[in-house]
Short mmCIF file of C-alpha atoms and ligand atoms in Angstrom, two decimals:
data_model
loop_
_atom_site.label_atom_id
_atom_site.label_comp_id
_atom_site.label_asym_id
_atom_site.label_seq_id
_atom_site.Cartn_x
_atom_site.Cartn_y
_atom_site.Cartn_z
CA MET C 977 132.59 173.71 73.59
CA SER C 978 132.52 177.28 72.34
CA VAL C 979 130.86 178.03 68.96
CA GLN C 980 134.35 179.25 67.76
CA ALA C 981 136.09 176.11 68.71
CA ASP C 982 133.33 174.09 67.04
CA ILE C 983 133.76 175.97 63.89
CA VAL C 984 137.51 175.46 63.86
CA GLU C 985 137.05 171.76 64.39
CA ARG C 986 134.60 171.59 61.58
CA VAL C 987 136.87 173.40 59.16
CA ALA C 988 139.83 171.31 60.23
CA PHE C 989 138.08 168.01 59.58
CA ASP C 990 139.79 166.66 56.43
CA VAL C 991 138.30 163.20 55.69
CA GLU C 992 140.91 162.39 53.07
CA ALA C 993 143.67 163.07 55.50
CA VAL C 994 141.90 160.96 58.06
CA ARG C 995 141.51 158.05 55.60
CA ARG C 996 145.34 158.00 55.03
CA ASP C 997 145.61 157.20 58.74
CA PHE C 998 143.74 153.90 58.25
CA PRO C 999 146.01 151.46 56.27
CA ILE C 1000 143.17 148.96 55.77
CA LEU C 1001 141.13 151.50 53.73
CA ALA C 1002 143.57 151.28 50.92
CA ARG C 1003 142.77 147.60 50.26
CA GLU C 1004 140.51 146.11 47.79
CA VAL C 1005 137.78 143.47 48.36
CA HIS C 1006 136.63 141.34 45.36
CA GLY C 1007 138.71 143.63 43.11
CA LYS C 1008 136.86 146.82 44.31
CA PRO C 1009 138.03 149.55 46.72
CA LEU C 1010 136.85 148.57 50.25
CA VAL C 1011 133.82 150.60 51.46
CA PHE C 1012 133.59 149.90 55.05
CA PHE C 1013 130.18 150.59 56.55
CA ASP C 1014 130.41 148.29 59.52
CA SER C 1015 131.93 150.44 62.13
CA ALA C 1016 129.07 150.04 64.52
CA ALA C 1017 130.12 146.36 64.81
CA SER C 1018 133.85 147.17 65.11
CA ALA C 1019 135.75 150.18 63.75
CA GLN C 1020 139.01 150.10 61.81
CA LYS C 1021 142.29 151.25 63.51
CA PRO C 1022 144.44 154.19 62.65
CA ARG C 1023 148.24 153.89 62.37
CA GLN C 1024 148.56 155.75 65.71
CA VAL C 1025 146.81 152.85 67.43
CA LEU C 1026 148.75 150.19 65.57
CA GLU C 1027 151.95 151.95 66.25
CA ALA C 1028 151.30 152.33 69.92
CA GLU C 1029 150.63 148.56 70.33
CA ARG C 1030 153.65 147.72 68.19
CA ARG C 1031 155.89 149.96 70.21
CA ILE C 1032 154.91 148.27 73.42
CA TYR C 1033 155.54 144.79 72.06
CA GLU C 1034 158.70 145.79 70.22
CA HIS C 1035 160.45 147.83 72.92
CA GLU C 1036 158.62 147.98 76.27
CA TYR C 1037 156.69 144.84 77.04
CA ALA C 1038 156.61 143.22 80.49
CA ASN C 1039 153.78 142.38 82.97
CA VAL C 1040 152.51 145.41 84.93
CA HIS C 1041 152.10 146.31 88.58
CA ARG C 1042 154.24 143.46 90.05
CA GLY C 1043 157.75 143.98 88.85
CA ILE C 1044 160.28 146.51 90.05
CA HIS C 1045 162.29 145.99 86.89
CA TYR C 1046 162.61 148.74 84.27
CA LEU C 1047 160.24 147.37 81.64
CA SER C 1048 157.51 146.47 84.18
CA GLN C 1049 157.60 150.02 85.44
CA ILE C 1050 157.38 151.44 81.97
CA CYS C 1051 154.46 149.31 81.09
CA THR C 1052 152.77 150.03 84.34
CA ASP C 1053 153.26 153.69 83.66
CA ARG C 1054 151.94 153.35 80.07
CA MET C 1055 148.84 151.52 81.25
CA GLU C 1056 148.09 154.06 83.98
CA THR C 1057 148.56 156.94 81.53
CA ALA C 1058 145.93 155.17 79.26
CA ARG C 1059 143.60 154.98 82.31
CA GLU C 1060 144.04 158.59 82.88
CA LYS C 1061 143.20 159.31 79.20
CA VAL C 1062 139.99 157.38 79.64
CA ARG C 1063 139.26 159.31 82.74
CA ALA C 1064 139.72 162.65 81.02
CA PHE C 1065 137.77 161.36 77.97
CA LEU C 1066 134.69 160.64 80.19
CA ASN C 1067 135.42 163.52 82.61
CA ALA C 1068 135.33 161.08 85.49
CA ALA C 1069 136.44 162.53 88.84
CA SER C 1070 139.14 160.04 89.47
CA ALA C 1071 141.14 157.32 87.71
CA ARG C 1072 139.93 155.08 90.56
CA GLU C 1073 136.58 155.12 88.85
CA ILE C 1074 137.86 153.66 85.53
CA VAL C 1075 137.93 149.80 85.46
CA PHE C 1076 139.50 148.11 82.55
CA THR C 1077 137.43 145.16 81.25
CA ARG C 1078 137.37 143.19 78.00
CA ASN C 1079 134.44 145.00 76.42
CA THR C 1080 131.01 146.51 77.11
CA THR C 1081 129.52 143.02 77.65
CA GLU C 1082 132.03 142.38 80.53
CA SER C 1083 131.46 145.81 82.00
CA ILE C 1084 127.73 145.22 82.18
CA ASN C 1085 128.22 141.68 83.54
CA LEU C 1086 130.49 143.09 86.19
CA VAL C 1087 127.80 145.49 87.39
CA ALA C 1088 125.15 142.65 87.35
CA ALA C 1089 127.30 140.13 89.03
CA SER C 1090 128.77 142.41 91.66
CA TRP C 1091 126.43 145.37 92.36
CA GLY C 1092 123.28 143.44 91.19
CA ARG C 1093 123.88 140.26 93.05
CA HIS C 1094 124.95 142.06 96.17
CA PHE C 1095 122.41 144.82 96.40
CA LEU C 1096 119.30 143.57 94.56
CA LYS C 1097 116.67 141.38 96.14
CA GLU C 1098 113.53 139.62 95.17
CA GLY C 1099 110.88 142.11 93.95
CA ASP C 1100 113.34 144.79 93.08
CA GLU C 1101 112.93 146.19 89.55
CA VAL C 1102 115.40 146.79 86.76
CA VAL C 1103 114.22 148.93 83.79
CA ILE C 1104 115.77 148.40 80.43
CA SER C 1105 114.39 149.30 76.99
CA GLU C 1106 113.16 147.55 73.90
CA MET C 1107 116.07 148.63 71.95
CA GLU C 1108 118.83 147.01 74.14
CA HIS C 1109 121.68 144.87 72.80
CA HIS C 1110 121.70 141.34 74.12
CA SER C 1111 124.58 142.33 76.37
CA ASN C 1112 122.19 144.62 78.26
CA ILE C 1113 119.44 142.07 78.46
CA ILE C 1114 121.01 138.72 79.39
CA PRO C 1115 122.95 139.76 82.48
CA TRP C 1116 119.66 141.06 84.01
CA GLN C 1117 117.81 137.89 83.03
CA PHE C 1118 120.48 135.96 84.94
CA LEU C 1119 119.77 138.15 87.97
CA ARG C 1120 116.01 137.71 87.41
CA ASP C 1121 116.39 133.99 87.51
CA GLU C 1122 118.79 133.90 90.40
CA LYS C 1123 117.25 136.55 92.75
CA GLY C 1124 113.68 137.05 91.49
CA ILE C 1125 114.02 140.63 90.40
CA LEU C 1126 111.55 141.93 87.94
CA LEU C 1127 112.77 143.14 84.50
CA ARG C 1128 110.70 145.93 83.05
CA VAL C 1129 111.04 147.02 79.45
CA ALA C 1130 110.54 150.64 78.34
CA PRO C 1131 108.93 150.85 74.91
CA VAL C 1132 110.23 152.54 71.77
CA GLY C 1133 107.93 154.27 69.30
CA ASP C 1134 107.38 153.14 65.71
CA ASP C 1135 110.13 155.49 64.48
CA GLY C 1136 112.51 154.08 66.96
CA GLU C 1137 112.17 157.04 69.38
CA PHE C 1138 112.60 156.55 73.11
CA LEU C 1139 109.28 157.11 74.81
CA LEU C 1140 110.20 159.24 77.82
CA ASN C 1141 106.62 159.49 79.25
CA GLU C 1142 106.16 155.68 79.03
CA PHE C 1143 109.52 155.27 80.66
CA ALA C 1144 108.71 157.67 83.43
CA GLU C 1145 105.50 155.60 84.18
CA MET C 1146 107.59 152.55 84.81
CA LEU C 1147 109.60 154.05 87.65
CA ASN C 1148 108.40 153.45 91.23
CA GLU C 1149 109.78 152.90 94.67
CA ARG C 1150 110.90 149.38 93.70
CA THR C 1151 112.96 150.51 90.72
CA ARG C 1152 116.57 149.97 91.72
CA LEU C 1153 118.34 150.30 88.44
CA VAL C 1154 117.75 151.73 85.06
CA ALA C 1155 120.10 150.03 82.46
CA ILE C 1156 119.71 151.63 79.18
CA THR C 1157 121.56 152.18 75.89
CA HIS C 1158 122.90 155.68 75.28
CA MET C 1159 122.49 154.99 71.48
CA SER C 1160 120.88 152.14 69.69
CA ASN C 1161 123.06 150.01 67.48
CA VAL C 1162 120.15 149.19 65.19
CA LEU C 1163 118.14 152.40 65.08
CA GLY C 1164 120.66 155.02 65.73
CA THR C 1165 118.28 156.58 68.24
CA VAL C 1166 120.06 158.64 70.83
CA VAL C 1167 118.35 158.27 74.12
CA PRO C 1168 117.77 161.51 76.18
CA VAL C 1169 119.97 160.11 78.91
CA ARG C 1170 120.25 163.29 80.90
CA ASP C 1171 116.41 163.12 81.49
CA VAL C 1172 116.61 159.38 82.08
CA VAL C 1173 119.26 159.81 84.85
CA ARG C 1174 117.31 162.73 86.40
CA MET C 1175 114.02 160.71 86.49
CA ALA C 1176 115.69 157.54 87.59
CA HIS C 1177 117.50 159.34 90.46
CA GLN C 1178 114.29 161.00 91.56
CA ALA C 1179 112.83 157.48 91.82
CA GLY C 1180 115.85 156.44 93.90
CA ALA C 1181 117.31 154.23 91.21
CA LYS C 1182 120.85 153.97 89.89
CA VAL C 1183 121.58 154.28 86.23
CA LEU C 1184 123.86 152.23 83.97
CA LEU C 1185 124.41 153.55 80.47
CA ASP C 1186 125.60 151.36 77.67
CA GLY C 1187 127.80 153.54 75.75
CA ALA C 1188 129.16 151.12 73.19
CA GLN C 1189 127.76 153.10 70.29
CA ALA C 1190 127.41 156.56 71.69
CA VAL C 1191 130.94 157.01 72.74
CA THR C 1192 132.28 157.21 69.14
CA HIS C 1193 129.74 159.87 68.10
CA ILE C 1194 128.86 162.02 71.07
CA PRO C 1195 131.11 163.67 73.70
CA VAL C 1196 130.38 162.04 77.01
CA ASP C 1197 130.71 163.73 80.39
CA VAL C 1198 129.79 161.22 83.11
CA ARG C 1199 129.77 164.00 85.75
CA ASP C 1200 127.50 166.16 83.86
CA LEU C 1201 125.22 163.24 82.98
CA ASP C 1202 125.49 162.13 86.68
CA CYS C 1203 125.10 158.41 85.59
CA ASP C 1204 126.24 155.88 88.07
CA PHE C 1205 127.82 153.38 85.61
CA TYR C 1206 128.98 153.91 81.93
CA ALA C 1207 130.17 151.08 79.84
CA PHE C 1208 132.00 151.03 76.51
CA SER C 1209 134.39 148.99 74.27
CA GLY C 1210 137.63 150.08 72.86
CA HIS C 1211 137.23 148.34 69.54
CA LYS C 1212 134.31 150.49 68.34
CA LEU C 1213 136.25 153.63 69.24
CA TYR C 1214 139.08 152.87 66.77
CA GLY C 1215 140.99 151.18 69.45
CA PRO C 1216 141.96 147.48 69.87
CA SER C 1217 139.66 144.67 70.61
CA GLY C 1218 139.98 142.99 74.05
CA ILE C 1219 139.71 146.19 76.08
CA GLY C 1220 136.71 147.80 77.50
CA VAL C 1221 135.86 150.27 80.24
CA LEU C 1222 133.49 150.36 83.14
CA TYR C 1223 133.11 153.85 84.67
CA ALA C 1224 131.39 153.82 88.03
CA LYS C 1225 131.16 156.31 90.86
CA GLU C 1226 133.75 155.65 93.41
CA ALA C 1227 131.31 155.15 96.36
CA LEU C 1228 129.61 152.43 94.39
CA LEU C 1229 132.84 150.60 93.46
CA ASP C 1230 133.90 150.92 97.03
CA ALA C 1231 130.69 149.26 98.25
CA MET C 1232 130.75 146.52 95.58
CA PRO C 1233 132.38 143.15 96.12
CA PRO C 1234 135.01 141.92 93.70
CA TYR C 1235 133.75 140.24 90.45
CA MET C 1236 136.56 137.87 89.77
CA GLY C 1237 139.20 136.57 92.19
CA GLY C 1238 142.93 136.09 91.45
CA GLY C 1239 146.12 137.99 91.12
CA GLU C 1240 146.23 141.79 90.92
CA MET C 1241 142.96 142.27 92.76
CA ILE C 1242 144.36 141.52 96.37
CA ARG C 1243 146.27 143.26 98.91
CA SER C 1244 147.02 140.23 101.08
CA VAL C 1245 146.14 136.65 101.02
CA THR C 1246 146.24 133.77 103.42
CA PHE C 1247 144.53 130.36 103.16
CA GLU C 1248 141.93 131.71 105.49
CA ALA C 1249 141.11 135.15 104.12
CA ALA C 1250 142.04 137.95 101.72
CA GLU C 1251 141.91 141.72 101.55
CA TRP C 1252 141.18 143.48 98.31
CA ALA C 1253 143.39 145.81 96.47
CA ASP C 1254 142.48 149.49 96.13
CA LEU C 1255 140.29 150.76 93.40
CA PRO C 1256 140.20 150.07 90.46
CA TYR C 1257 142.41 146.97 90.81
CA LYS C 1258 139.89 145.28 93.08
CA PHE C 1259 138.01 144.68 89.83
CA GLU C 1260 140.89 143.76 87.67
CA ALA C 1261 141.85 140.20 88.45
CA GLY C 1262 144.66 138.62 86.46
CA THR C 1263 147.07 140.05 83.89
CA PRO C 1264 145.30 142.84 82.12
CA ALA C 1265 145.15 143.68 78.43
CA ILE C 1266 148.35 145.82 78.59
CA ALA C 1267 149.12 146.67 74.95
CA GLN C 1268 145.28 146.96 74.35
CA ALA C 1269 144.85 149.53 77.08
CA VAL C 1270 147.73 151.56 75.65
CA GLY C 1271 146.16 151.22 72.21
CA LEU C 1272 142.93 152.51 73.61
CA GLY C 1273 144.73 155.50 75.08
CA ALA C 1274 146.13 156.14 71.55
CA ALA C 1275 142.63 155.85 70.06
CA ILE C 1276 141.31 158.47 72.53
CA ASP C 1277 144.18 160.76 71.58
CA TYR C 1278 143.18 160.23 68.01
CA VAL C 1279 139.48 161.02 68.22
CA THR C 1280 139.99 163.86 70.71
CA GLY C 1281 142.67 165.28 68.31
CA LEU C 1282 140.08 165.39 65.61
CA GLY C 1283 137.38 166.50 68.02
CA LEU C 1284 134.22 164.61 68.88
CA HIS C 1285 132.13 167.48 67.70
CA ALA C 1286 133.82 167.61 64.37
CA ILE C 1287 133.42 163.84 63.96
CA GLY C 1288 129.76 164.05 64.99
CA ALA C 1289 129.22 166.79 62.36
CA HIS C 1290 130.89 164.86 59.68
CA GLU C 1291 128.88 161.72 60.44
CA SER C 1292 125.64 163.74 60.61
CA ASP C 1293 126.39 165.02 57.18
CA LEU C 1294 126.92 161.48 55.94
CA LEU C 1295 123.74 160.26 57.58
CA ALA C 1296 121.67 163.04 56.04
CA TYR C 1297 123.19 162.36 52.66
CA ALA C 1298 122.58 158.68 52.93
CA ASN C 1299 119.00 159.18 54.02
CA GLN C 1300 118.44 161.27 50.91
CA ARG C 1301 120.17 158.86 48.50
CA LEU C 1302 118.60 155.69 49.84
CA ALA C 1303 115.15 157.19 49.98
CA SER C 1304 115.31 157.26 46.19
CA ILE C 1305 115.44 153.47 45.92
CA ASP C 1306 112.22 151.73 45.19
CA GLY C 1307 110.95 149.41 47.96
CA LEU C 1308 113.65 150.47 50.46
CA LYS C 1309 112.34 151.12 53.94
CA LEU C 1310 114.48 152.81 56.63
CA ILE C 1311 114.12 151.37 60.04
CA GLY C 1312 114.67 153.89 62.77
CA THR C 1313 114.07 157.55 61.90
CA ALA C 1314 113.92 159.19 65.28
CA PRO C 1315 114.92 162.85 65.38
CA GLY C 1316 118.54 163.51 66.45
CA LYS C 1317 119.58 159.90 65.56
CA ALA C 1318 123.16 159.21 64.93
CA SER C 1319 125.19 157.45 62.18
CA VAL C 1320 123.55 154.04 61.88
CA LEU C 1321 121.20 153.29 58.95
CA SER C 1322 119.06 150.15 59.12
CA PHE C 1323 116.81 149.19 56.22
CA THR C 1324 114.88 146.51 54.51
CA MET C 1325 114.08 146.09 50.89
CA SER C 1326 110.87 144.62 49.63
CA CYS C 1327 112.58 142.68 46.84
CA ALA C 1328 115.34 140.92 48.93
CA HIS C 1329 116.20 139.34 52.30
CA PRO C 1330 118.84 141.31 54.14
CA HIS C 1331 121.25 138.42 53.79
CA ASP C 1332 120.99 138.61 49.97
CA ILE C 1333 121.38 142.36 50.14
CA GLY C 1334 124.53 141.87 52.23
CA THR C 1335 125.89 139.16 49.81
CA LEU C 1336 125.29 141.27 46.75
CA VAL C 1337 126.80 144.52 48.05
CA ASP C 1338 129.71 142.55 49.35
CA ARG C 1339 130.58 141.72 45.73
CA ALA C 1340 130.97 145.47 45.17
CA GLY C 1341 133.48 145.67 48.05
CA ILE C 1342 130.96 147.08 50.55
CA ALA C 1343 130.86 145.83 54.04
CA ILE C 1344 127.49 146.18 55.72
CA ARG C 1345 125.90 144.26 58.58
CA VAL C 1346 122.85 142.03 58.13
CA GLY C 1347 120.81 140.15 60.61
CA HIS C 1348 119.32 140.79 64.08
CA HIS C 1349 122.30 142.86 65.36
CA CYS C 1350 122.21 141.17 68.64
CA ALA C 1351 118.82 142.84 69.37
CA GLN C 1352 116.32 140.10 68.67
CA PRO C 1353 113.66 141.58 71.07
CA LEU C 1354 113.84 144.79 69.04
CA MET C 1355 113.51 142.91 65.87
CA ASP C 1356 110.24 141.34 67.27
CA ARG C 1357 108.98 144.75 68.28
CA LEU C 1358 109.63 146.06 64.79
CA GLY C 1359 108.04 143.06 63.19
CA VAL C 1360 111.07 142.23 61.10
CA ALA C 1361 113.36 139.12 61.21
CA ALA C 1362 116.38 140.96 60.24
CA THR C 1363 117.67 144.31 58.73
CA ALA C 1364 120.60 145.40 56.59
CA ARG C 1365 122.61 148.08 58.45
CA ALA C 1366 125.13 150.58 57.12
CA SER C 1367 127.00 152.38 59.86
CA PHE C 1368 129.26 155.31 59.29
CA GLY C 1369 132.50 156.07 60.91
CA LEU C 1370 134.84 159.16 60.79
CA TYR C 1371 136.60 157.85 57.68
CA ASN C 1372 133.59 157.41 55.45
CA THR C 1373 132.66 159.71 52.55
CA ARG C 1374 129.64 160.84 50.47
CA ALA C 1375 131.33 159.16 47.49
CA GLU C 1376 131.12 155.82 49.36
CA ILE C 1377 127.45 156.36 49.98
CA ASP C 1378 127.01 156.83 46.20
CA VAL C 1379 128.71 153.47 45.70
CA LEU C 1380 126.27 151.89 48.18
CA THR C 1381 123.31 153.52 46.52
CA GLU C 1382 124.43 152.20 43.12
CA ALA C 1383 124.88 148.73 44.60
CA LEU C 1384 121.46 148.77 46.17
CA GLU C 1385 120.00 149.74 42.85
CA GLY C 1386 121.69 146.77 41.46
CA VAL C 1387 120.11 144.58 44.13
CA ARG C 1388 116.64 145.94 43.16
CA GLU C 1389 117.41 145.22 39.53
CA PHE C 1390 118.70 141.69 40.24
CA PHE C 1391 115.67 140.66 42.27
CA GLY C 1392 113.33 142.59 40.02
N1 PMP I 2034 125.75 147.47 73.45
C1 PMP I 2034 125.60 148.01 72.17
C2 PMP I 2034 124.66 149.15 71.97
C3 PMP I 2034 126.40 147.58 71.13
O1 PMP I 2034 126.28 148.01 69.86
C4 PMP I 2034 127.34 146.49 71.35
C5 PMP I 2034 128.20 145.94 70.21
N2 PMP I 2034 127.51 145.66 69.08
C6 PMP I 2034 127.49 146.03 72.62
C7 PMP I 2034 126.74 146.60 73.62
C8 PMP I 2034 128.47 144.91 73.01
O2 PMP I 2034 129.73 145.31 72.79
P1 PMP I 2034 130.93 144.26 72.91
O3 PMP I 2034 130.64 143.12 71.96
O4 PMP I 2034 132.18 145.02 72.49
O5 PMP I 2034 130.95 143.83 74.27
#
């Protein structure tokens, strides 16, 4: 993006106007205005997404890809238009490289169960990192137990930074895959994925990036990154739940066997044999999440309309402000302070367990996440059982951070 366009986007970002697009933000919780700081778990939905789904169900709904009747054709067209939006959003070379799944978890499982099971053998190595979400650990453990692959874990530093040199030392001629998060859901750390991809490719390994968090904050260009697989979920990108994406290079998808069998994924079937459908349908068995895919397309229109750079700048401002405000609270410790981190703020308080923090701030109408955030090995590495986590989305404001700060002061006073 040009500097000029970036400035136009920044000037144009009007958070109050954005908030009016999200009906749920007008509600109260426990008699207080809702402050929603849990977008990293799942983001709220703008009217544009709600309306896109409603329009389908009210006026256009039918099953896709099979019918020659009018509604079926409309829905097929809507769904393929959504796929094209995802393609453009990721700058993939072709819509054949965009597989619709249920979520990031299914996208990663698809790669493990198809590519992994087919192409990996005993002694092959898969590198993940200490800050992976369980969804990027367990599928590889399945493969380890089934095929005897070795799972290697790249370390993070005490501030939550990704240790590139230590990662580089793990690569060798047995490394077949690097499966790593683009952005940590606990620490906010943004992994230098361009370097990761370059180094992994030099070692002859493929790269899967877990983009569940990154995709909402950072413009992603899969061709520029040159990653082999990229996974994300619609629901964190202000789209519906039940729809996710796996991007994969076409040659890989071509070589991979189907993941699930059934309708939609075949060209022809006899009782003896079957031929697979073209990409990406080979990987989309069964009736897909039609309205959800269309809703995801609307969500992509929404965020690209605002501009990912503008959103990122707004959220960086919130993060900097929150860092400064929360630092003033006695006994509060920020977990994850890597340079360049994005809008997730984990913390502990010496006076209270994270669950107590969560319960008390909830009474003030504030939604934060507490617990292990589906990253128990990272909690072990950090030496904490749980953290409290405030995560910021495009609709959050500095005033809401003031409300959180006040509530956390209240927690400190309550527990003394
Ligand atoms: N990876 C990361 C980094 C995440 O934050 C999440 C969701 N918390 C996931 C994977 C899994 O996403 P989903 O539950 O939508 O499959």
